Short mmCIF file of C-alpha atoms in Angstrom, two decimals:
data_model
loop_
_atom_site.label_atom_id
_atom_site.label_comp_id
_atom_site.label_asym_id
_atom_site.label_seq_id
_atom_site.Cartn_x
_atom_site.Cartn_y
_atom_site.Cartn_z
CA UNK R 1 4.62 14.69 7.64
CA UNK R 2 1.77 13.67 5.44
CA UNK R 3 -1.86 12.63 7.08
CA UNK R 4 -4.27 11.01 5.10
CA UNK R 5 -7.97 10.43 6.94
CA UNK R 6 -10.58 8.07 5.28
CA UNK R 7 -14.05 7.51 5.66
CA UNK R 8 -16.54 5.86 6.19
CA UNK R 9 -14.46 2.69 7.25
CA UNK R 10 -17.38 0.15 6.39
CA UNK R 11 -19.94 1.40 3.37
CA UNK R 12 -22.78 -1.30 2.22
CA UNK R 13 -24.73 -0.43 -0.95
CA UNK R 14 -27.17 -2.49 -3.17
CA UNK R 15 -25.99 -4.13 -6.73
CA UNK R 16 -26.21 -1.08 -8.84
CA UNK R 17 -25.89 2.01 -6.70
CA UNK R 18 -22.98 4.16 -6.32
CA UNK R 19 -20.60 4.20 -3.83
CA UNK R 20 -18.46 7.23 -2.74
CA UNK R 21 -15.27 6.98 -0.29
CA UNK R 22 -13.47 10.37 0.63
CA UNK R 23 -10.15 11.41 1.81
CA UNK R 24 -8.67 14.24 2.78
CA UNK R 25 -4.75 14.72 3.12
CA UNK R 26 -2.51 17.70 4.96
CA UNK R 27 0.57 18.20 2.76
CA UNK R 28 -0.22 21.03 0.48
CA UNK R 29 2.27 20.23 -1.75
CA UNK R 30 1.10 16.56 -2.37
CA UNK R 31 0.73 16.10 -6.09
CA UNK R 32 -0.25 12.69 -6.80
CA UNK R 33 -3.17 10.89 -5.61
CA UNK R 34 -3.77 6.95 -6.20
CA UNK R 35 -6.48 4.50 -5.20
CA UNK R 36 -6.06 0.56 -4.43
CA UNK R 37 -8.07 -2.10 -4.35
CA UNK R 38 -7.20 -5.05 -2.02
CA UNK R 39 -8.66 -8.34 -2.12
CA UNK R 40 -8.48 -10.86 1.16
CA UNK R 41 -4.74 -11.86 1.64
CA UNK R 42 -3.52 -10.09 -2.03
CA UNK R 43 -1.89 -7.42 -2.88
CA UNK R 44 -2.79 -3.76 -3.59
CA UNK R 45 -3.74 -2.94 -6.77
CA UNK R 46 -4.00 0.17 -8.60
CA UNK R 47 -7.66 0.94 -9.94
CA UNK R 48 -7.00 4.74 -10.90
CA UNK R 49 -4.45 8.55 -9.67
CA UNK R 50 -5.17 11.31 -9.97
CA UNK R 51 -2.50 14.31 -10.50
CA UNK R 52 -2.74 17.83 -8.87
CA UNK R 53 -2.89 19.45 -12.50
CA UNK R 54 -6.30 17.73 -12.86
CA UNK R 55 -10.13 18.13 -10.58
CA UNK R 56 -11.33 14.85 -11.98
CA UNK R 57 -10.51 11.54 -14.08
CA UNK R 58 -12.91 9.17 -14.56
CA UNK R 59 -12.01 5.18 -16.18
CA UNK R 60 -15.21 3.36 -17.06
CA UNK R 61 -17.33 2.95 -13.49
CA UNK R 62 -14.64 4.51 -11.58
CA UNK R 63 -14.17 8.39 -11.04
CA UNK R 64 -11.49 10.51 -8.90
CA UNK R 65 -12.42 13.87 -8.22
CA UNK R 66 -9.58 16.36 -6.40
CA UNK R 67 -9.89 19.39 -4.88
CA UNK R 68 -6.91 21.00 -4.04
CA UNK R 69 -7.85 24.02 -2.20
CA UNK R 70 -9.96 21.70 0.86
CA UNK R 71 -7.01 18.94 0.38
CA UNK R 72 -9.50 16.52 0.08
CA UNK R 73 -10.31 13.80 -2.82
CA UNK R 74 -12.63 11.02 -3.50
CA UNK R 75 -13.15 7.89 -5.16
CA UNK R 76 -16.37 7.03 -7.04
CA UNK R 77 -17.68 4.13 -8.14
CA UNK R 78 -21.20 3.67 -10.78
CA UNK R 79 -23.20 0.93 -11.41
CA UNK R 80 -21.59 -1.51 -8.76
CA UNK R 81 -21.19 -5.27 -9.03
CA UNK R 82 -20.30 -8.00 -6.40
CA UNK R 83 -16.77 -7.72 -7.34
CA UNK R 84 -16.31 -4.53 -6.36
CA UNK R 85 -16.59 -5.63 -2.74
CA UNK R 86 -13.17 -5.49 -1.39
CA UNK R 87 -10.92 -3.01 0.84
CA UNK R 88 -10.05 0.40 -0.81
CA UNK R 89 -6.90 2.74 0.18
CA UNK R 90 -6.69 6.17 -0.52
CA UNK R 91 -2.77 7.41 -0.18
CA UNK R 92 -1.06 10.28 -1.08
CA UNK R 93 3.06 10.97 -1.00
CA UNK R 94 5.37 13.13 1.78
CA UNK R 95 6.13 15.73 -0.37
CA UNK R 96 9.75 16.14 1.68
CA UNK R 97 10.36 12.08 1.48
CA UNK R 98 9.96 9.22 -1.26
CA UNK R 99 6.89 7.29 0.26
CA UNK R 100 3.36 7.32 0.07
CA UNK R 101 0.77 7.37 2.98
CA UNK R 102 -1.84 5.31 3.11
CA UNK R 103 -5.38 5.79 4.47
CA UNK R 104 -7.04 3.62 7.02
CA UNK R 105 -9.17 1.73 4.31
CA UNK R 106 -12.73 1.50 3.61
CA UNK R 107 -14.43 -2.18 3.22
CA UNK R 108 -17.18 -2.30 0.58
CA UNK R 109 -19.33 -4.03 0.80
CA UNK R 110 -21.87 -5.18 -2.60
CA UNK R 111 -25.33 -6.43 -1.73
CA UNK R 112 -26.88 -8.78 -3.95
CA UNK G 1 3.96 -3.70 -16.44
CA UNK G 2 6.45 -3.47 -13.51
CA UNK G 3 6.34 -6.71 -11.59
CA UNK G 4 7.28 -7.30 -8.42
CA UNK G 5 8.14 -10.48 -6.60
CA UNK G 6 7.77 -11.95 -3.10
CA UNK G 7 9.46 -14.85 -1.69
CA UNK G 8 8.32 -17.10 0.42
CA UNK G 9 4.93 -16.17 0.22
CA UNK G 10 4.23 -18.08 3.53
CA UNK G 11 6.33 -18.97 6.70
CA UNK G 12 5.92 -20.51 9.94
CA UNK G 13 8.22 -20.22 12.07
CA UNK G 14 9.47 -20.88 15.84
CA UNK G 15 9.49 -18.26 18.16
CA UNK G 16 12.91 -17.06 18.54
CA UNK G 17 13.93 -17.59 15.04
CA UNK G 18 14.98 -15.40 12.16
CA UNK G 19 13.13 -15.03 9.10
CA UNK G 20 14.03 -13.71 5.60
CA UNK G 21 11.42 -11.92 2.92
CA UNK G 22 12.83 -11.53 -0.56
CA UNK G 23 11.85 -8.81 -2.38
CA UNK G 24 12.60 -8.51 -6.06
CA UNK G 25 12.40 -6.15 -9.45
CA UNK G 26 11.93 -8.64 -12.29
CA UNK G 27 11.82 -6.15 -15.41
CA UNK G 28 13.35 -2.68 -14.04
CA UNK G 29 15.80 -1.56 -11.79
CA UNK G 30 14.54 -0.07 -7.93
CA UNK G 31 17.09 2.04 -6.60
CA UNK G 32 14.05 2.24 -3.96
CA UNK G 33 11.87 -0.11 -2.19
CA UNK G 34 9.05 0.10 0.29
CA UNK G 35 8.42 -2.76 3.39
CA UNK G 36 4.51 -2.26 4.89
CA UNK G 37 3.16 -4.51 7.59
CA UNK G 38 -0.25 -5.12 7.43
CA UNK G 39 -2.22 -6.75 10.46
CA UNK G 40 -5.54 -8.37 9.85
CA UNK G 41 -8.38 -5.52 9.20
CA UNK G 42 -5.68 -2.58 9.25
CA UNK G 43 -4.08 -0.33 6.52
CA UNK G 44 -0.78 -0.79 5.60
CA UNK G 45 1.89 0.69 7.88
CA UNK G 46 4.95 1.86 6.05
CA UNK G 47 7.98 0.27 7.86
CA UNK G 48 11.16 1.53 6.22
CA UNK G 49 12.48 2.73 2.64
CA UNK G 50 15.25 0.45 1.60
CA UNK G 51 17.89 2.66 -0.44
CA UNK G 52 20.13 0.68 -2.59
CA UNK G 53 24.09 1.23 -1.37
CA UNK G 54 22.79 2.90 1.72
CA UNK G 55 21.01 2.15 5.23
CA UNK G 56 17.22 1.63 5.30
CA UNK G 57 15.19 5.13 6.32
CA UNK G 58 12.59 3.14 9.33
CA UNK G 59 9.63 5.03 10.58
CA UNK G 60 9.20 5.94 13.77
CA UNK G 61 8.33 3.29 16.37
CA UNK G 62 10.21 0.57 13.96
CA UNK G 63 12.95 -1.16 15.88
CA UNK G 64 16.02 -1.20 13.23
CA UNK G 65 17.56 -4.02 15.10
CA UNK G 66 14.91 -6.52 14.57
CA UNK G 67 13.50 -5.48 11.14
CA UNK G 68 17.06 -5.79 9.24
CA UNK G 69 17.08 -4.55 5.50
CA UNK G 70 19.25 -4.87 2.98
CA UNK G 71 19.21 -3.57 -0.47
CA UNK G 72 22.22 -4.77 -2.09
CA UNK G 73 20.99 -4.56 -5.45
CA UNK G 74 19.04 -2.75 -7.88
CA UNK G 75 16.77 -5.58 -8.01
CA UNK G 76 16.28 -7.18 -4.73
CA UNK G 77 15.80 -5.79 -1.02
CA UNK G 78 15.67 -8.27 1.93
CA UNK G 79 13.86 -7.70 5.25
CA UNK G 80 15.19 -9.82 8.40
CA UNK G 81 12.65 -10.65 11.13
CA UNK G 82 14.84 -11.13 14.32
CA UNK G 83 14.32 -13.48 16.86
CA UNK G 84 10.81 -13.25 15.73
CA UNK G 85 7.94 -13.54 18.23
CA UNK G 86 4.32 -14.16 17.82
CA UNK G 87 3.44 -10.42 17.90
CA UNK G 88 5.59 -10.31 14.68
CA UNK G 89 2.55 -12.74 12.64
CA UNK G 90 1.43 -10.17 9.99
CA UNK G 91 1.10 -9.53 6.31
CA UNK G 92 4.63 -7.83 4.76
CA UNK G 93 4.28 -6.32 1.65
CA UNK G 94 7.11 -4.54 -0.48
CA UNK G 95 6.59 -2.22 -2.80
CA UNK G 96 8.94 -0.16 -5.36
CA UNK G 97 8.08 2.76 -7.69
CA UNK G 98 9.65 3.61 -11.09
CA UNK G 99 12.28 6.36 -11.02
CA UNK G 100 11.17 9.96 -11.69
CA UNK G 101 8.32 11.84 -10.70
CA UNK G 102 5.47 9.74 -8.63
CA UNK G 103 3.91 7.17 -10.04
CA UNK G 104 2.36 3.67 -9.98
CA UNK G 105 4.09 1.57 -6.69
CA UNK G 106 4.11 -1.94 -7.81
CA UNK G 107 3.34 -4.16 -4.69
CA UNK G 108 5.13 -7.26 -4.13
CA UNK G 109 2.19 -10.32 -3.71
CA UNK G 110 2.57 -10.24 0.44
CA UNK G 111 4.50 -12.43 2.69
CA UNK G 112 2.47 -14.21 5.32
CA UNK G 113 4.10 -14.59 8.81
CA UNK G 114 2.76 -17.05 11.63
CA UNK G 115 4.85 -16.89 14.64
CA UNK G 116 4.47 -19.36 16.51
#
């Protein structure tokens, strides 16, 4: 079945630095890649995927970047604000079932 | 956007009693749904895929017995806590993904469980 590691699990940066969060995944044939966001006691929430047909996709501050070949893809963030502090998920599908794993998480942090 | 429901979002409850989460489609039709747990400061742990018409698919380690699901509808899935016990308190989430090739999952807002 699918793996997905994540790291770092904690990552602190100043008000207006970039922040990068990497995962890497072991089921080659994995072909869609998504991000969350999740706030204290919400939901998930979708900030950007990435497809396998694609290296990179980038939506305003926020930038995927996949590399197939390593099986490994990361999130990056520009110019961040205090309300990008929350926990992010990696997660990428079972290629041989219909569910998506998800990665241990990775609690940003924003310092004023 | 696909929307997903949750209901109750809260419970307390006895230990030793049953509790239902409702999880509904509101605008499209989930032939599949998703049930996570998530404990405090932890990913979210896939439980089981509810199948509409057919028995839930559980992961490993999930005890079928006390997690009861039931998707008897395109639009709603239900997940039974039995004889719930204060090990049980977590975060469940559902989830369900549009038909076709993967996409989006919409996340239900989270059920809150306090065993007590």
């Amino acid at each position: 079945g699918e793996n997905v590691e994540q790291h770092p699990s904690t990552l602190s940066v100043q008000e207006g630095d970039s922040a990068v969060i990497k995962c890497t995944y072991s089921d080659s044939a994995s072909n869609y890649f998504p991000w969350y966001k999740q706030e204290l006691g919400k939901r998930p929430q979708l900030i950007i995927d990435i497809r396998s047909n694609v290296g990179e996709k980038k939506d305003q501050r926020i930038a995927v970047t996949l590399n197939k070949t390593a099986k490994h893809f990361s999130l990056h963030i520009t110019e961040t604000q205090p309300e990008d502090s929350a926990v992010y998920f990696c997660a990428a599908p079972e290629s041989s079932a219909s569910k998506i794993i998800f990665g241990s998480g990775t609690r940003l942090s924003i310092r004023p | 956007g696909a929307v997903v429901s949750q209901h109750p979002s809260w419970v307390i409850c006895k230990s030793g009693t049953s509790v239902k989460i409702e999880c509904r489609s509101l605008d499209f039709q989930a032939t599949t749904m998703f049930w996570y747990r998530q404990f405090p400061k932890q990913s979210l742990m896939l439980m089981a895929t509810s199948n509409e018409g057919s028995k839930a698919t559980y992961e490993q380690g999930v005890e079928k017995d006390k997690f009861l699901i039931n998707h008897a509808s395109l639009t709603l899935s239900t997940l039974t806590v039995t004889s719930a016990h204060p090990e049980d308190s977590s975060f469940y989430i559902c989830s369900a993904n549009l038909a076709g090739e993967w996409n989006e999952q919409f996340f239900g807002p989270g059920t809150r469980l306090t065993v007590l």
